[in-house]
Amino acid sequence: MNEVQTTLEEVLLASVEGVHVVAVEVAEDGVRVEAQSTMGGASCPSCGLWSVRVHESYLRFPRDLPTAGQHVVLSLRVRRFSCTETACPRRTFAEQIPGLTRRYGRRTERLRSALASVGLALAGRAGARMAHVFGAPVSRNTLLRLMTSLPDPEVAVPRVVGVDEYAQRRGRIYGTVLVDVETRRPVDLLPDREADTLAAWLAKRPGIEIICRDRAVFYAEGSTRGAPQALQVADRWHLWHNLGQATEKCVYRHRGCLRPAPVQPADPDEAEATPDSPSQPWPTGHRFAERTRAKHATVYALLAAGHSKRSIARQLGMGHSTVLRFPGAATPEALFTGQWQNRRTALDPYKPYLHQRWQDGCTNAWKLWEEIKEQGYSHGYASVRDYIRSVLRGSPQPIGPRPPTARTVTRWVLTHPDALQEPDRIQLKTVLAACPELDVLAGHVRSFAHMLTQLEGHRLPEWIEAASTPNLPALQSFARHLERDMDAVIAGLSLPWNSGVVEGHVNRIKMLKRQMFGRAGFELLRKRVLLYS
């Protein structure tokens, strides 16, 4: 029997000292383990005085880790000691077994720790479902409370810290995540992205030597005020991303160069003979034109059959004055007059642009409407859609392959020439040969790429001066913005440090927020980010 009890103590309470297993009872609803404390005394939680004077004993029934899928409940007899210190306000106190119980705890410490780990990994709902599977049913709110009660981890002051923003509510509320770049672990989360908040956090940690960040003004100002001794390094990914945005704007500005010049017909008369010209108000297929042609033919047929004009008006449901107009018109086109012909609209100043963009290959009515809105068109989308549907849809498209989009050409320019496929390389060469401005742009992009990959930051002032050309305003604006944060950008293009690990944690925060089903408040999210990594 003693050997069996020894085995039970080793199996059930191997990690806990000072506890003796008295008996184990297996029932339908779980396992009941009777145990008692074997400690000689306990320390008073108020004054710390060691006491061996037992006042009374009582039973506690904390739940423990499940065994073989069975619920386990401890029937633990603990003692209440008397404090012999006269100055202590506490007369009696209950003993707590380290690693097993805590004051007012209804679960053992190891079950509590296991549930908190499940909550950190899976959050509330999913964690509650998983806990029910391995035999420790608990509600999602309890898991969230267990996570919130966990203490913050002790983190050493990092030497190299990465700073970036994350979205608590995209487009409205943003916070700041700080990561130790050397250990690749998160250090802290801040509730906002204000310069004062970051400066206060950095001021409490004077051991920081390098700060990796993007070129946001609030992070630059906060880093300068909070850690003036630290070297600020602009992240290379953000630099390349900003250059890509400027490149796409430049390519879009020269989108007319992406399509080869159309071949002029040999016969000038052939070029003028285009049916259904956009200048004609009612082309073939228009509902008013077809209706007028049908009425014209019907009226002439009835007149030829000997009907009077009043009889025709009664039969066709037309006004007498309207019927009088038909005999005087030899062709239906002579009746195409009135309010629908040559009426000026707000779209007239933009029709040449729409025709040009249609010939360039842009057939998306919504995109064309957005483009003319930027030029001052203040009316709705329906007018542009109807004009394209009735006029431009019937116009002939230019013969030849579809030209590449501005985004496609931007991707070709930003890709290393050796990594481009042969067809893309040929098309890019054709585009650059047709537009000298884009050829210059590609040269500047490749020069910046070489400077970025080879860590030649000392060439940045020279590159900025060369890229400040008025023919490429977007690239010029990008270069001028680099001058505002020159030291950090040069350090970013010269040192091996970057914020790649920070971007990884930002993506991880997005995943954790989605797991929380809308309950990812700042405090709870901070616990999960710092403790579960």
Coordinates of N, CA, C and O in Angstrom, one line a residue, residues 274-290 292-293 332-345 348 351 355 386-392:
T274 N -15.7 57.0 -91.6 CA -16.0 56.2 -90.4 C -17.5 56.3 -90.1 O -18.0 57.4 -89.8
P275 N -18.2 55.2 -90.1 CA -19.7 55.2 -89.9 C -20.0 55.6 -88.5 O -19.2 55.3 -87.6
D276 N -21.1 56.2 -88.3 CA -21.6 56.5 -86.9 C -20.6 57.3 -86.2 O -20.1 57.0 -85.1
S277 N -20.2 58.5 -86.8 CA -19.3 59.4 -86.1 C -19.8 59.9 -84.8 O -21.0 60.1 -84.7
P278 N -19.0 60.1 -83.8 CA -19.5 60.6 -82.5 C -20.2 61.9 -82.6 O -20.9 62.3 -81.7
S279 N -19.9 62.7 -83.7 CA -20.5 64.0 -83.8 C -22.0 63.9 -84.2 O -22.8 64.8 -84.0
Q280 N -22.4 62.7 -84.7 CA -23.8 62.5 -85.0 C -24.6 62.2 -83.8 O -24.2 61.3 -83.0
P281 N -25.7 62.9 -83.5 CA -26.3 62.8 -82.2 C -27.0 61.5 -82.0 O -27.1 60.9 -80.9
W282 N -27.7 61.0 -83.1 CA -28.4 59.7 -83.0 C -27.9 58.7 -84.0 O -28.3 58.6 -85.1
P283 N -26.9 57.9 -83.7 CA -26.3 57.0 -84.6 C -27.2 55.8 -84.7 O -28.3 55.7 -84.1
T284 N -26.8 54.9 -85.6 CA -27.6 53.6 -85.9 C -27.7 52.8 -84.6 O -26.7 52.6 -83.9
G285 N -28.9 52.4 -84.2 CA -29.1 51.6 -83.0 C -29.6 52.5 -81.9 O -30.0 51.9 -80.8
H286 N -29.6 53.8 -82.0 CA -30.1 54.6 -80.9 C -31.6 54.5 -80.9 O -32.3 54.4 -81.9
R287 N -32.2 54.5 -79.7 CA -33.7 54.2 -79.6 C -34.5 55.3 -80.3 O -35.5 55.0 -80.9
F288 N -34.1 56.6 -80.1 CA -34.9 57.7 -80.7 C -34.7 57.6 -82.3 O -35.7 57.9 -83.0
A289 N -33.5 57.3 -82.8 CA -33.3 57.2 -84.2 C -34.2 56.1 -84.8 O -34.8 56.3 -85.9
E290 N -34.2 54.9 -84.2 CA -34.9 53.8 -84.7 C -36.4 54.0 -84.7 O -37.2 53.7 -85.6
T292 N -37.9 57.0 -84.8 CA -38.2 58.0 -85.8 C -38.2 57.4 -87.2 O -39.1 57.7 -88.1
R293 N -37.3 56.5 -87.5 CA -37.2 55.8 -88.8 C -38.5 54.9 -89.0 O -39.0 54.9 -90.1
P332 N -35.7 60.1 -92.9 CA -35.8 60.2 -91.5 C -34.8 61.1 -90.8 O -35.1 61.8 -89.8
E333 N -33.6 61.2 -91.4 CA -32.5 62.0 -90.8 C -32.9 63.5 -90.8 O -32.4 64.2 -90.0
A334 N -33.8 63.9 -91.7 CA -34.2 65.3 -91.7 C -35.0 65.6 -90.5 O -35.2 66.8 -90.2
L335 N -35.6 64.6 -89.8 CA -36.4 64.9 -88.6 C -35.6 64.9 -87.3 O -36.1 65.1 -86.2
F336 N -34.2 64.6 -87.5 CA -33.4 64.6 -86.3 C -33.1 66.0 -85.8 O -31.9 66.5 -85.9
T337 N -34.0 66.7 -85.3 CA -33.8 68.0 -84.8 C -34.6 68.2 -83.5 O -35.4 67.3 -83.1
G338 N -34.3 69.2 -82.8 CA -35.0 69.5 -81.6 C -34.0 69.5 -80.4 O -32.8 69.7 -80.5
Q339 N -34.6 69.2 -79.2 CA -33.9 69.3 -78.0 C -32.7 68.3 -77.9 O -31.8 68.4 -77.1
W340 N -32.8 67.1 -78.6 CA -31.8 66.1 -78.5 C -30.6 66.3 -79.4 O -29.6 65.6 -79.3
Q341 N -30.6 67.3 -80.2 CA -29.5 67.5 -81.2 C -28.7 68.7 -80.8 O -29.3 69.8 -80.6
N342 N -27.4 68.5 -80.8 CA -26.5 69.6 -80.5 C -26.7 70.3 -79.2 O -26.4 71.5 -79.1
R343 N -27.3 69.6 -78.2 CA -27.5 70.2 -76.9 C -26.2 70.1 -76.1 O -25.6 69.1 -76.0
R344 N -25.7 71.2 -75.6 CA -24.5 71.3 -74.8 C -24.7 70.6 -73.5 O -25.7 70.8 -72.8
T345 N -23.7 69.8 -73.1 CA -23.7 69.2 -71.8 C -22.4 69.5 -71.0 O -21.4 70.0 -71.6
D348 N -19.1 67.9 -72.5 CA -18.5 68.2 -73.7 C -17.0 68.6 -73.6 O -16.3 68.2 -74.5
K351 N -15.0 65.3 -73.6 CA -15.1 64.3 -74.6 C -13.9 64.0 -75.4 O -13.6 62.8 -75.7
H355 N -12.2 60.3 -75.7 CA -11.9 59.6 -77.0 C -10.4 59.2 -77.0 O -10.1 58.1 -77.5
D386 N -23.2 56.4 -69.7 CA -24.1 56.4 -70.9 C -23.4 56.9 -72.2 O -23.7 56.3 -73.3
Y387 N -22.5 57.8 -72.0 CA -21.9 58.3 -73.2 C -20.9 57.3 -73.8 O -20.9 57.1 -75.0
I388 N -20.3 56.6 -72.9 CA -19.4 55.5 -73.4 C -20.2 54.3 -74.0 O -19.8 53.8 -75.1
R389 N -21.3 54.0 -73.4 CA -22.1 52.9 -73.9 C -22.8 53.3 -75.3 O -22.8 52.4 -76.2
S390 N -23.2 54.5 -75.5 CA -23.9 54.9 -76.7 C -23.0 55.3 -77.8 O -23.3 55.2 -79.0
V391 N -21.8 55.8 -77.5 CA -20.9 56.4 -78.5 C -19.7 55.6 -78.7 O -19.3 55.1 -79.8
L392 N -18.9 55.5 -77.6 CA -17.6 54.9 -77.7 C -17.6 53.4 -77.9 O -16.7 52.9 -78.5

